[in-house]
mmCIF file of C-alpha atoms in Angstrom:
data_model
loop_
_atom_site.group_PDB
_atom_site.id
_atom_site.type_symbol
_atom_site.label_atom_id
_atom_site.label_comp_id
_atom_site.label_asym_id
_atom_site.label_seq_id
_atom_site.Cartn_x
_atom_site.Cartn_y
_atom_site.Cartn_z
ATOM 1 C CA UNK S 1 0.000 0.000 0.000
ATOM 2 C CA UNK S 2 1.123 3.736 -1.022
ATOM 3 C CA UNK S 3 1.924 6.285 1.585
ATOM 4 C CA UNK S 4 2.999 9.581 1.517
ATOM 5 C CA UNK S 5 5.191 9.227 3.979
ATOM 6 C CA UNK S 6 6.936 6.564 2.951
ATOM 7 C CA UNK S 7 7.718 8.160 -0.276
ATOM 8 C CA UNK S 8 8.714 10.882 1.369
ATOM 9 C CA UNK S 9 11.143 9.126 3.572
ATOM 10 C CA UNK S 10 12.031 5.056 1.741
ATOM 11 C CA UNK S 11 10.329 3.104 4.057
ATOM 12 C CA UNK S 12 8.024 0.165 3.635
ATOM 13 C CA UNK S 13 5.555 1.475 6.466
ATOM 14 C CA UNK S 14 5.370 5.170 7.522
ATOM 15 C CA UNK S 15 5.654 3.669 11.429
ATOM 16 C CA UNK S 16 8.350 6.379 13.029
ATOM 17 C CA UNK S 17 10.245 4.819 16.132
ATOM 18 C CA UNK S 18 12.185 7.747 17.570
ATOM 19 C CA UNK S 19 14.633 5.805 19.894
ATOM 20 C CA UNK S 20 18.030 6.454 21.544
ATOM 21 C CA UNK S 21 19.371 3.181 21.177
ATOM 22 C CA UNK S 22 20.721 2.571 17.985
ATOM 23 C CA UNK S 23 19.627 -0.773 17.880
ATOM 24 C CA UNK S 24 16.244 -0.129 17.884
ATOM 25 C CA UNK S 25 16.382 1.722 15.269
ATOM 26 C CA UNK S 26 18.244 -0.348 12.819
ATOM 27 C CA UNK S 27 15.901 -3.628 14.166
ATOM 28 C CA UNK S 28 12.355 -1.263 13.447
ATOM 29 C CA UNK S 29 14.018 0.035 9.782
ATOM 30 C CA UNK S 30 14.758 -3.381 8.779
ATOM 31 C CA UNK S 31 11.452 -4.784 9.719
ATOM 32 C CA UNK S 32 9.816 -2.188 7.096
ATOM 33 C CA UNK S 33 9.381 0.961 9.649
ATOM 34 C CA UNK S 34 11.631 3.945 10.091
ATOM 35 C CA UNK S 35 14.343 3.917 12.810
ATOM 36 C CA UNK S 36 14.470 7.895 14.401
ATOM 37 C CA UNK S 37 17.668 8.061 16.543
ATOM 38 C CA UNK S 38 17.850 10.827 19.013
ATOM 39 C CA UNK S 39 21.023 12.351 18.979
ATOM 40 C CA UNK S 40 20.445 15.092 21.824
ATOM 41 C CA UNK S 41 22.797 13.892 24.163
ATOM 42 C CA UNK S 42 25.562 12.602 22.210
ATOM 43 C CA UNK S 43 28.415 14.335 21.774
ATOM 44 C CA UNK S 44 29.992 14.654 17.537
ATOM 45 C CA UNK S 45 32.441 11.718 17.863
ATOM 46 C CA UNK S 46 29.641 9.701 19.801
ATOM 47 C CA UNK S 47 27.205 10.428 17.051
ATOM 48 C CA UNK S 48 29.560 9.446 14.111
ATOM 49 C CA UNK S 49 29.668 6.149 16.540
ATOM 50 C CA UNK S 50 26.792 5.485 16.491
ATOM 51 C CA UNK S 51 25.534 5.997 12.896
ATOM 52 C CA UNK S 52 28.335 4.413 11.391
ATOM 53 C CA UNK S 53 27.431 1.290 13.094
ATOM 54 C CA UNK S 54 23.391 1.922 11.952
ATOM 55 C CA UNK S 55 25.175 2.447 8.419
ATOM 56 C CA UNK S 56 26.648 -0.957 8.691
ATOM 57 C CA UNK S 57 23.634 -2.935 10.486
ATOM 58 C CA UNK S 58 20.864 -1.296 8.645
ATOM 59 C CA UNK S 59 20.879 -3.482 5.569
ATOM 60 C CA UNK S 60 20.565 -0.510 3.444
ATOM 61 C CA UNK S 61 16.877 0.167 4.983
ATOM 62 C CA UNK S 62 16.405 4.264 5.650
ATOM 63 C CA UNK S 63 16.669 6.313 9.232
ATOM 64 C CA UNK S 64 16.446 9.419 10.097
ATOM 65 C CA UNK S 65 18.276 11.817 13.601
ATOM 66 C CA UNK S 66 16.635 13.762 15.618
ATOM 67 C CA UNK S 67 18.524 16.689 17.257
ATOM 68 C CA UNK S 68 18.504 19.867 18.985
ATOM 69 C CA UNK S 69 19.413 23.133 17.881
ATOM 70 C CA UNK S 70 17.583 26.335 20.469
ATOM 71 C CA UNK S 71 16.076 29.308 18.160
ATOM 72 C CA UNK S 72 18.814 30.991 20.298
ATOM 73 C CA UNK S 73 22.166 29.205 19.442
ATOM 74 C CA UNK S 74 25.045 29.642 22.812
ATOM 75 C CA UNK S 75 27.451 32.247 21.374
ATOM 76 C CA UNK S 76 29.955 31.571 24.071
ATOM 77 C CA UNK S 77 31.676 28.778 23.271
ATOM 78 C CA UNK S 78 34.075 28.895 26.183
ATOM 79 C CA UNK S 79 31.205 27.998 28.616
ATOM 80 C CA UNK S 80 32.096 24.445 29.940
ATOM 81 C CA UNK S 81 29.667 21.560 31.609
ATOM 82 C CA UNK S 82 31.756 22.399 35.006
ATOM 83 C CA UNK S 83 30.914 26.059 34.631
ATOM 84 C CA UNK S 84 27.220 25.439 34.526
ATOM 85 C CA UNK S 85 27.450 22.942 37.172
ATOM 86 C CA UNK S 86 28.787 25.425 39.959
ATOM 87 C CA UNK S 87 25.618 27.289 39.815
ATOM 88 C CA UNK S 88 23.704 23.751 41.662
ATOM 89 C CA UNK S 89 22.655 24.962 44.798
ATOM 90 C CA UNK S 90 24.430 23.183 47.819
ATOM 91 C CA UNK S 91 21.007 22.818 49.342
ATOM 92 C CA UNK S 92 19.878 20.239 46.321
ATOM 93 C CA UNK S 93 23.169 18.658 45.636
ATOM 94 C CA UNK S 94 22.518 17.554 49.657
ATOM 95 C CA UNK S 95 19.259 16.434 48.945
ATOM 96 C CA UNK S 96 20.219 13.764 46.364
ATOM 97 C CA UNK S 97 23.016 12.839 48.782
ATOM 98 C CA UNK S 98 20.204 12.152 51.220
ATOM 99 C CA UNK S 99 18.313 10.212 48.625
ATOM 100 C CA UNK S 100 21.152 7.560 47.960
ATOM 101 C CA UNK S 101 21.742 7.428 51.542
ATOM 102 C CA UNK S 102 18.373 5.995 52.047
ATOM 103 C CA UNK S 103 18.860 3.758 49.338
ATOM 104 C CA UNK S 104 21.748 2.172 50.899
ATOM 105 C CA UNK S 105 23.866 3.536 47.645
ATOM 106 C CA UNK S 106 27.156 5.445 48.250
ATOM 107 C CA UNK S 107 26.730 9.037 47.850
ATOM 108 C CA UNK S 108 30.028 9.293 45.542
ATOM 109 C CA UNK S 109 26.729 8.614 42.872
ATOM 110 C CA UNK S 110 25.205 12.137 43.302
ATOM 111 C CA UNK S 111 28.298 14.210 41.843
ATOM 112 C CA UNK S 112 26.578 16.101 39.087
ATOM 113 C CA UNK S 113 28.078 15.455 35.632
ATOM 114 C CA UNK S 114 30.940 17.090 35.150
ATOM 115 C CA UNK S 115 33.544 17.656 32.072
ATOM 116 C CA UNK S 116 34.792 19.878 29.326
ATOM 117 C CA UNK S 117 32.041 19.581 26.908
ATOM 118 C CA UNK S 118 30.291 22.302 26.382
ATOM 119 C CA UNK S 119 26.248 22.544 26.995
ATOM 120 C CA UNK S 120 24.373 20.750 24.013
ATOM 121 C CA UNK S 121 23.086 24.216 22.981
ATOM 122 C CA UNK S 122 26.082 25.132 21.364
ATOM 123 C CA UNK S 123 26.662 21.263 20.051
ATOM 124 C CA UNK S 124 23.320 20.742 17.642
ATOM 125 C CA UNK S 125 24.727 22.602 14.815
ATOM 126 C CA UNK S 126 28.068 20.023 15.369
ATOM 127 C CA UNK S 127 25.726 17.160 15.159
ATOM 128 C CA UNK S 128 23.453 18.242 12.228
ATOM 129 C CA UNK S 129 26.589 18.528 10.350
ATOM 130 C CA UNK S 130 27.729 14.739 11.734
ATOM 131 C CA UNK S 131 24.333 13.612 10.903
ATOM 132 C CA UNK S 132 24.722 14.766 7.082
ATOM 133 C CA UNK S 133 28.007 12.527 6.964
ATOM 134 C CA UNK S 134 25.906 9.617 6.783
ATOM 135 C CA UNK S 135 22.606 8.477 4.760
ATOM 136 C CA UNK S 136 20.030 9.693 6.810
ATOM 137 C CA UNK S 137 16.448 10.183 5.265
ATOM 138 C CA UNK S 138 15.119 12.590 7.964
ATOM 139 C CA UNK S 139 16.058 15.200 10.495
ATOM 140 C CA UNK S 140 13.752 16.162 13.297
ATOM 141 C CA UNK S 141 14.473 19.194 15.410
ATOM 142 C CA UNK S 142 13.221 17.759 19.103
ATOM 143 C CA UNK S 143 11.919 20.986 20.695
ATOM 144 C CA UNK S 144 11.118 24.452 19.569
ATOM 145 C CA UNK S 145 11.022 26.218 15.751
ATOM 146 C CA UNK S 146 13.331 24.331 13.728
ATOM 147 C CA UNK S 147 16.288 27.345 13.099
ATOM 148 C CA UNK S 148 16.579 28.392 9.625
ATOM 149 C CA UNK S 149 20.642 26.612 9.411
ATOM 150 C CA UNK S 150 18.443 23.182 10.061
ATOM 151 C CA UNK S 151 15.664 24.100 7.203
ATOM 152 C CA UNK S 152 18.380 25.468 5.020
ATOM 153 C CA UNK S 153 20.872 22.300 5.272
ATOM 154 C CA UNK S 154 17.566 20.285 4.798
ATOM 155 C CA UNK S 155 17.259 22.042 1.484
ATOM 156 C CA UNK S 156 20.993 21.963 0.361
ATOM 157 C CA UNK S 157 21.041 18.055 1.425
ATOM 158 C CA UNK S 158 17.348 17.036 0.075
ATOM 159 C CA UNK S 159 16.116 15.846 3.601
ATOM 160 C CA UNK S 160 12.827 16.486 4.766
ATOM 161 C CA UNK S 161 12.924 18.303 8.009
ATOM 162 C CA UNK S 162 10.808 17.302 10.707
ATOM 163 C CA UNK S 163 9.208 19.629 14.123
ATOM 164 C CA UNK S 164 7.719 18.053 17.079
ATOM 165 C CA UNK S 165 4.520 20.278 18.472
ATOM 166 C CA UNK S 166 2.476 19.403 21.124
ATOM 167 C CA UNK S 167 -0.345 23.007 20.097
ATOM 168 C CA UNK S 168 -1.843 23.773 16.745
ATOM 169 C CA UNK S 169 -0.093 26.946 17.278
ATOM 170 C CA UNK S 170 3.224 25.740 17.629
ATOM 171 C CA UNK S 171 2.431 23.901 14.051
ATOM 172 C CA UNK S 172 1.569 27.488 12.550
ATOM 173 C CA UNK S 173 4.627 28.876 13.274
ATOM 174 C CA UNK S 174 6.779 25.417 12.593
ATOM 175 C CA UNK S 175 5.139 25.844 8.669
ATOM 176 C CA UNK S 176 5.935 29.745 8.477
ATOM 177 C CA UNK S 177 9.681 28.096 9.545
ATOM 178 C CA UNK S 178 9.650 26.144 6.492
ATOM 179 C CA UNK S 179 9.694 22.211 7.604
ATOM 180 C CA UNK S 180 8.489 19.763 5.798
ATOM 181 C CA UNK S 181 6.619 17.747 8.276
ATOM 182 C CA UNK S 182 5.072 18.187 11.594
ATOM 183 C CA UNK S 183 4.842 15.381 14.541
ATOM 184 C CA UNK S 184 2.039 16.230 16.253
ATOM 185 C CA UNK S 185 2.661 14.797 19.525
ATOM 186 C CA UNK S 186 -0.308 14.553 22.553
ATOM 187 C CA UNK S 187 -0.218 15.178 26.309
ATOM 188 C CA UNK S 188 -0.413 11.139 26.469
ATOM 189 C CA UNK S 189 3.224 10.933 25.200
ATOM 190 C CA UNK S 190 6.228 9.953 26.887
ATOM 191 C CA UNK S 191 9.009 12.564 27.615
ATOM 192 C CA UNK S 192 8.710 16.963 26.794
ATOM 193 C CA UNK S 193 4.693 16.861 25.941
ATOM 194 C CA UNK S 194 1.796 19.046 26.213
ATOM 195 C CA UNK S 195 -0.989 18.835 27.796
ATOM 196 C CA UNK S 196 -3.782 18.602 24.867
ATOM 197 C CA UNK S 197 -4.274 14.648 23.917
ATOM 198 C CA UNK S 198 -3.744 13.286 20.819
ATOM 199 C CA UNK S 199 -7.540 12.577 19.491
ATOM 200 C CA UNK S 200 -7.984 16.626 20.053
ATOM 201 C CA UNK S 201 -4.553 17.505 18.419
ATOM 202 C CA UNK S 202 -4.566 15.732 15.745
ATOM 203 C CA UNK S 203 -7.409 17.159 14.112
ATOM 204 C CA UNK S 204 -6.881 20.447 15.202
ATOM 205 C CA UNK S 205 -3.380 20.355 13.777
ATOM 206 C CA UNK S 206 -4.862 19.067 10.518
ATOM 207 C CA UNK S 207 -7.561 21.526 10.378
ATOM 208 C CA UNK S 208 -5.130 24.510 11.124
ATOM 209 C CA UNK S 209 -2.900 23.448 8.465
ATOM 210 C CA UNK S 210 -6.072 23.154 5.738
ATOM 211 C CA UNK S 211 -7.421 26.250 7.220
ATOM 212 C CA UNK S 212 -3.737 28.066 6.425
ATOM 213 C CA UNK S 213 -3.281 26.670 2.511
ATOM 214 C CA UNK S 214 -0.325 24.509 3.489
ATOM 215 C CA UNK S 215 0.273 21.262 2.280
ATOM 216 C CA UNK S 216 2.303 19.558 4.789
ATOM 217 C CA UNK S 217 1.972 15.732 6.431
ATOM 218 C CA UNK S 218 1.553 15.076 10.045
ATOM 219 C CA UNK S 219 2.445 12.115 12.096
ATOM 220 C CA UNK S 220 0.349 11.846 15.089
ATOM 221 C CA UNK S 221 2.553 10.789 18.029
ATOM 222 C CA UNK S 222 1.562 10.910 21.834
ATOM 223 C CA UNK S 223 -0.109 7.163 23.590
ATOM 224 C CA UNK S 224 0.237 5.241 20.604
ATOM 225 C CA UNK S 225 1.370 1.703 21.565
ATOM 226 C CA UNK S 226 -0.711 -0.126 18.411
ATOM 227 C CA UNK S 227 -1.561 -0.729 14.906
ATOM 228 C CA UNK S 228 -5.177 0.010 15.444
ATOM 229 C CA UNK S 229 -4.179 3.317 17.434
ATOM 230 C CA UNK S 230 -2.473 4.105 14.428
ATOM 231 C CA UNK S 231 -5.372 3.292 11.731
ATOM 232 C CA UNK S 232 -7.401 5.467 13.808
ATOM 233 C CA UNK S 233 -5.438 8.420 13.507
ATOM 234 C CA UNK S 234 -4.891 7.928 9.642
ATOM 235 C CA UNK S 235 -8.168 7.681 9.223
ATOM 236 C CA UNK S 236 -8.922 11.261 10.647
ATOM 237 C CA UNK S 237 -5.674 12.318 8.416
ATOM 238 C CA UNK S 238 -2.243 12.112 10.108
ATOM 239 C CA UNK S 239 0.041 10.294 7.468
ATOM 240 C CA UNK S 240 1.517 8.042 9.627
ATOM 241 C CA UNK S 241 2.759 7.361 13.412
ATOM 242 C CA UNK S 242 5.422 8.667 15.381
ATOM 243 C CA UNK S 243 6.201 6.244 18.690
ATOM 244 C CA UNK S 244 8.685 6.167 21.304
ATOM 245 C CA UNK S 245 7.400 4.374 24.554
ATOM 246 C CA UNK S 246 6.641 1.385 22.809
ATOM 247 C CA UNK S 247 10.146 0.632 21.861
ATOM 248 C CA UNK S 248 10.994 0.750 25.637
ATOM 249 C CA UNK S 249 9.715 -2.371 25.893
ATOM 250 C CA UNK S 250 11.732 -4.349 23.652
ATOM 251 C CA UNK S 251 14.847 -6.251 24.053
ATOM 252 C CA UNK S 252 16.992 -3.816 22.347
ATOM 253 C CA UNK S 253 15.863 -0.980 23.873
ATOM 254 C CA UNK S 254 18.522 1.108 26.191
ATOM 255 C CA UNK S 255 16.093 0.431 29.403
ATOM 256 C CA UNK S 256 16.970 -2.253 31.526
ATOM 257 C CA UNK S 257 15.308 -5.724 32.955
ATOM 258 C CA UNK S 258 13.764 -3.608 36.157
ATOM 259 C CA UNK S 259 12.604 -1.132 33.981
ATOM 260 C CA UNK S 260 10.908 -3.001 31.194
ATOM 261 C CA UNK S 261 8.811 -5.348 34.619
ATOM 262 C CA UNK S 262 7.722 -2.420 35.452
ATOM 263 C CA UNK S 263 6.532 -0.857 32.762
ATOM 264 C CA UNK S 264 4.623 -4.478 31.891
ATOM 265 C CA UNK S 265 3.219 -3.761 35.369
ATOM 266 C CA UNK S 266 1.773 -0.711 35.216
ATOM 267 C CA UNK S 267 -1.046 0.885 34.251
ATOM 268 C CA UNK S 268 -1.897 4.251 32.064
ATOM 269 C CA UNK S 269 -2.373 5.567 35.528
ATOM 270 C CA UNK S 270 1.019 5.135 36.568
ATOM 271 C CA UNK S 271 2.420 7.862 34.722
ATOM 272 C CA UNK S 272 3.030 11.383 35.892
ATOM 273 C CA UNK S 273 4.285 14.707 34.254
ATOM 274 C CA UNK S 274 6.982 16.119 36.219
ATOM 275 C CA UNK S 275 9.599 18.848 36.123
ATOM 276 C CA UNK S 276 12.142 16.924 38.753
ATOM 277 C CA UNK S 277 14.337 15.229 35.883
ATOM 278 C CA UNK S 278 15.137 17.548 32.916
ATOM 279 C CA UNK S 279 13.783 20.891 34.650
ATOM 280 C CA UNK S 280 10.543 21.009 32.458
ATOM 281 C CA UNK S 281 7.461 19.052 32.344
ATOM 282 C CA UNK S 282 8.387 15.577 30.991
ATOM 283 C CA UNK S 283 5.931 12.619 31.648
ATOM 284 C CA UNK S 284 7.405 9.698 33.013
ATOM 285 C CA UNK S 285 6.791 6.540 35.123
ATOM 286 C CA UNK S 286 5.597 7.259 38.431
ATOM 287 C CA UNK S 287 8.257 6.298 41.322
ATOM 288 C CA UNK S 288 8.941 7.018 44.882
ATOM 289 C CA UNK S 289 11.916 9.500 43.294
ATOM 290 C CA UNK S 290 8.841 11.700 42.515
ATOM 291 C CA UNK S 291 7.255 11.244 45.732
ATOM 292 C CA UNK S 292 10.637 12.373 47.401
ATOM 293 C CA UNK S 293 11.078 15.554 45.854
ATOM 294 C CA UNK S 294 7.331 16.657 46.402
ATOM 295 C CA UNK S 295 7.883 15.826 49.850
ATOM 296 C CA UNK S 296 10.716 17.678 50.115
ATOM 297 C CA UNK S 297 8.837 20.557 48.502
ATOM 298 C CA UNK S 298 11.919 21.740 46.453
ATOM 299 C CA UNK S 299 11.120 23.640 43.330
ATOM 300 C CA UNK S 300 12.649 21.702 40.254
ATOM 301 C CA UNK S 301 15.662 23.983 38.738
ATOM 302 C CA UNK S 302 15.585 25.240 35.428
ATOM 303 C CA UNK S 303 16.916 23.701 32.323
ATOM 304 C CA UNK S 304 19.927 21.954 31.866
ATOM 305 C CA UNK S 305 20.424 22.289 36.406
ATOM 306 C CA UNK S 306 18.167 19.831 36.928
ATOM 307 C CA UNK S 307 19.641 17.124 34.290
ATOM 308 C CA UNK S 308 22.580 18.038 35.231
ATOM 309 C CA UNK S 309 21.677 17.244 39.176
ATOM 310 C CA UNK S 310 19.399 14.348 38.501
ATOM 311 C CA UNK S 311 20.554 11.857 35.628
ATOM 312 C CA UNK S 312 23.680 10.763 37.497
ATOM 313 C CA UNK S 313 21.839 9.855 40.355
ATOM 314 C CA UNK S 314 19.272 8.149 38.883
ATOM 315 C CA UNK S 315 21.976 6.233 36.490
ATOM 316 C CA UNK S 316 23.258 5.759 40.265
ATOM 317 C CA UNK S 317 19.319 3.847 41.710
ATOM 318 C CA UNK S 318 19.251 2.391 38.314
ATOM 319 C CA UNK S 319 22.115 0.441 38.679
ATOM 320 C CA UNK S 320 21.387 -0.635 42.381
ATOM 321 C CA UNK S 321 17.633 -1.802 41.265
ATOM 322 C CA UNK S 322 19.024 -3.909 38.506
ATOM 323 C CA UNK S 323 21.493 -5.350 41.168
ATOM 324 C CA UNK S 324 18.776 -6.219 43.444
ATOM 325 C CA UNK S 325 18.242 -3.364 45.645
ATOM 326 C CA UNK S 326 14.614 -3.102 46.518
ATOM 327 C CA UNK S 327 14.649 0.801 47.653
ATOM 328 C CA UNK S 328 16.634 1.587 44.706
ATOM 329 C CA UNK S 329 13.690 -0.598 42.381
ATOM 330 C CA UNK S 330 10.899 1.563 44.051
ATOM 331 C CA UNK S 331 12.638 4.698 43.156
ATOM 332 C CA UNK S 332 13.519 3.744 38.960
ATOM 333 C CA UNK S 333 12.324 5.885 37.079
ATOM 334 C CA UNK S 334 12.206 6.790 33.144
ATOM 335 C CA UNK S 335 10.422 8.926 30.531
ATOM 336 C CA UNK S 336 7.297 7.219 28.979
ATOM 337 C CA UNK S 337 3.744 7.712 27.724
ATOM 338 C CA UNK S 338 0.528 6.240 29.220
ATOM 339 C CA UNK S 339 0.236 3.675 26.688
ATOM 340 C CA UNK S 340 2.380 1.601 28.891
ATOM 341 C CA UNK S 341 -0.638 0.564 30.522
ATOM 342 C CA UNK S 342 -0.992 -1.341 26.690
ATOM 343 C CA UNK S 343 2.233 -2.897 27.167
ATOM 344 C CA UNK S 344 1.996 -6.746 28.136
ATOM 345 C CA UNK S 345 4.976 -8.153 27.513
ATOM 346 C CA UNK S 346 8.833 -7.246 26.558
ATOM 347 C CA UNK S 347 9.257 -8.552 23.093
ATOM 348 C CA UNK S 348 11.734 -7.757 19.947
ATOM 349 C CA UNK S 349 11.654 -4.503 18.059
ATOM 350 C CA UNK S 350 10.888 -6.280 14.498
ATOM 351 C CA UNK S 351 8.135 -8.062 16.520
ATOM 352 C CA UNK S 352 6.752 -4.777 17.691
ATOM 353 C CA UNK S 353 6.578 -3.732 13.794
ATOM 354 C CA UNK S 354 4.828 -6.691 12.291
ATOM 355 C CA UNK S 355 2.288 -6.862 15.505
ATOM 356 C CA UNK S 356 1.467 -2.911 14.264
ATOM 357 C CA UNK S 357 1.110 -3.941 10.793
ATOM 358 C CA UNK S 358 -1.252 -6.780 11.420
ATOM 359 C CA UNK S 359 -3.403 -4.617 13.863
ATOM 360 C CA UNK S 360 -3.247 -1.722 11.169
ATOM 361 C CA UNK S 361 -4.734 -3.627 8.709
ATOM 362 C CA UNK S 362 -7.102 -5.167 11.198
ATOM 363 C CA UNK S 363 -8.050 -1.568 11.988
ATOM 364 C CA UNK S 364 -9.542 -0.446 8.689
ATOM 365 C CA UNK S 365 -11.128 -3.561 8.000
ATOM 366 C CA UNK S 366 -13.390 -3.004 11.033
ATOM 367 C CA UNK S 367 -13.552 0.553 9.208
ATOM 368 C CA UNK S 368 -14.401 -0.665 5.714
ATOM 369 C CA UNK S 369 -16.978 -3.144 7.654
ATOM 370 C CA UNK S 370 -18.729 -0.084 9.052
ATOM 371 C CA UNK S 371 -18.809 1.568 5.746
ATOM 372 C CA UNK S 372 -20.011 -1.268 4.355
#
């Protein structure tokens, strides 16, 4: 079957799995989808890693990278990780210390990251250009207005640029930008969201765009764990799907064994938007780490503090859950949608494709039957 997208793009199935494991996405692109790596925290020489090895376990199948580059680029590029890390209150850098102490986990674990690198605004130019090394069939900009350098090297390259949105007017002004397609992504989603679901956006995104004279395909992305999800939101006009929590489940994903129970345990419920990881609202699985910090009634720092605070920590509790420490298990945490409560069992990426291409097809049949 024809799609736009997949014209658009080379695959066999215009299924998007954005993923930061690199094995997911070369598993998903070979099984007939399109593999979406997210490049955000990589530095250039980890990204050329990376995509060499997709390059050279892809069989040829299509990808794409999604990065970041701000609408305001860092000028100064003498402003180092260690730099940015000084300004970490003492009064939070405690807290975590107290969290791993009640963990049982040595508190060594709760130095923030440090290093020379510098702060990934001024590194998503760097990894655009990396990206373009390689045969990559997409580029997605991962939050804000995609920056004229990214729709220009789209251009110069042939790429179709791609802007997440999460508002119909956030689409408005990602057309007037100049991309090429816009992932229209629900409050149900996994990670940076909104807070308008999917089965409002998606029309509304739609509609805006006919209402403005554009021409431009949207993938509908936000709580979509299945083929029929998927049917459903093609059928009111989207042009494909754009996942992520799903692939968290698989065997290849980056999550580990304590993770992936968890997620098979728990419910759409279970899920809760939160500033006290990245320093924004992000929705993630619901954990006693969440229940700690609203306890503790300390406002989450801005964005990149609170990354910058958090992730080695939790890197810290994830290690001690997967080595059997049952405080540590309570308090894993990581960013997904609430779909999970959809998600019965951990299986293989490919698997995951064909299972959405059976329950596509299934989808508009029950469709046509109505029709009928």
């Amino acid at each position: 079957m024809p799609f736009r997208m997949t014209e658009m793009v080379g695959c066999e199935f215009p299924l998007f799995a954005f993923s930061h494991c690199r094995d997911v996405v070369a598993a998903v692109s070979r099984a007939g989808g399109f593999g979406v790596l997210g490049a955000v925290s990589y530095t250039p020489e980890q990204l050329e890693t990376e995509l060499s090895w997709i390059d050279d376990n892809i069989d040829g199948k299509p990808y794409g990278v999604d990065v970041l580059i701000p609408e305001v680029q860092a000028v100064d590029m003498s402003v180092t990780a260690d730099e940015i890390v000084a300004a970490i209150p003492a009064q939070y850098r405690d807290f975590t210390r107290q969290i791993l102490r009640e963990c049982g986990i040595g508190e060594d674990a709760a130095q923030p990251i440090r290093g020379a690198q510098r702060p990934n605004t001024s590194l998503g130019q760097e990894l655009l250009e990396v990206s373009f090394n390689h045969p990559v069939r997409l580029i997605a900009n991962a939050l804000g207005t995609a920056p004229p350098a990214m729709i220009e090297a789209g251009k110069k390259y042939g790429i179709p640029v791609a802007a997440l949105v999460g508002a119909k007017e956030h689409a408005m002004k990602q057309i007037e930008a100049g991309v090429d397609i816009i992932v229209a992504q629900g409050g149900e989603g996994g990670g940076h969201c909104g807070d308008v679901s999917t089965v409002v956006l998606i029309p509304e995104v739609l509609q805006a765009i006919e209402d403005a004279g554009a021409d431009i395909p949207v993938l509908a992305a936000g709580g979509i764990m299945n083929g029929k999800q998927m049917a459903g939101m093609m059928a009111m006009g989207a042009a494909g799907a754009w996942c992520g929590s799903v692939w968290l489940a698989t065997t290849e994903a980056e999550t580990h064994e304590v993770f992936r129970e968890k997620m098979v345990a728990a419910t759409s419920r279970d899920t809760v938007r939160s500033k006290y990881r990245t320093g924004k609202y992000s929705r993630q699985l619901r954990s006693g780490w969440h229940a700690m910090w609203d306890e503790a009634g300390l406002p989450a720092l801005p964005m990149p503090l609170m990354s910058l605070l958090s992730e080695p920590v939790l890197r810290a509790i994830d290690k001690a859950a997967v080595n059997g420490n049952p405080k540590a298990r309570e308090l894993c945490s990581y960013w997904v949608g609430q779909g999970v409560g959809l998600v019965r069992e951990v299986t293989s990426a490919g698997q995951v494709v064909q299972q959405f291409k059976q329950d596509f097809v299934a989808g508009f049949e029950n469709l046509a039957a109505a029709v009928e």
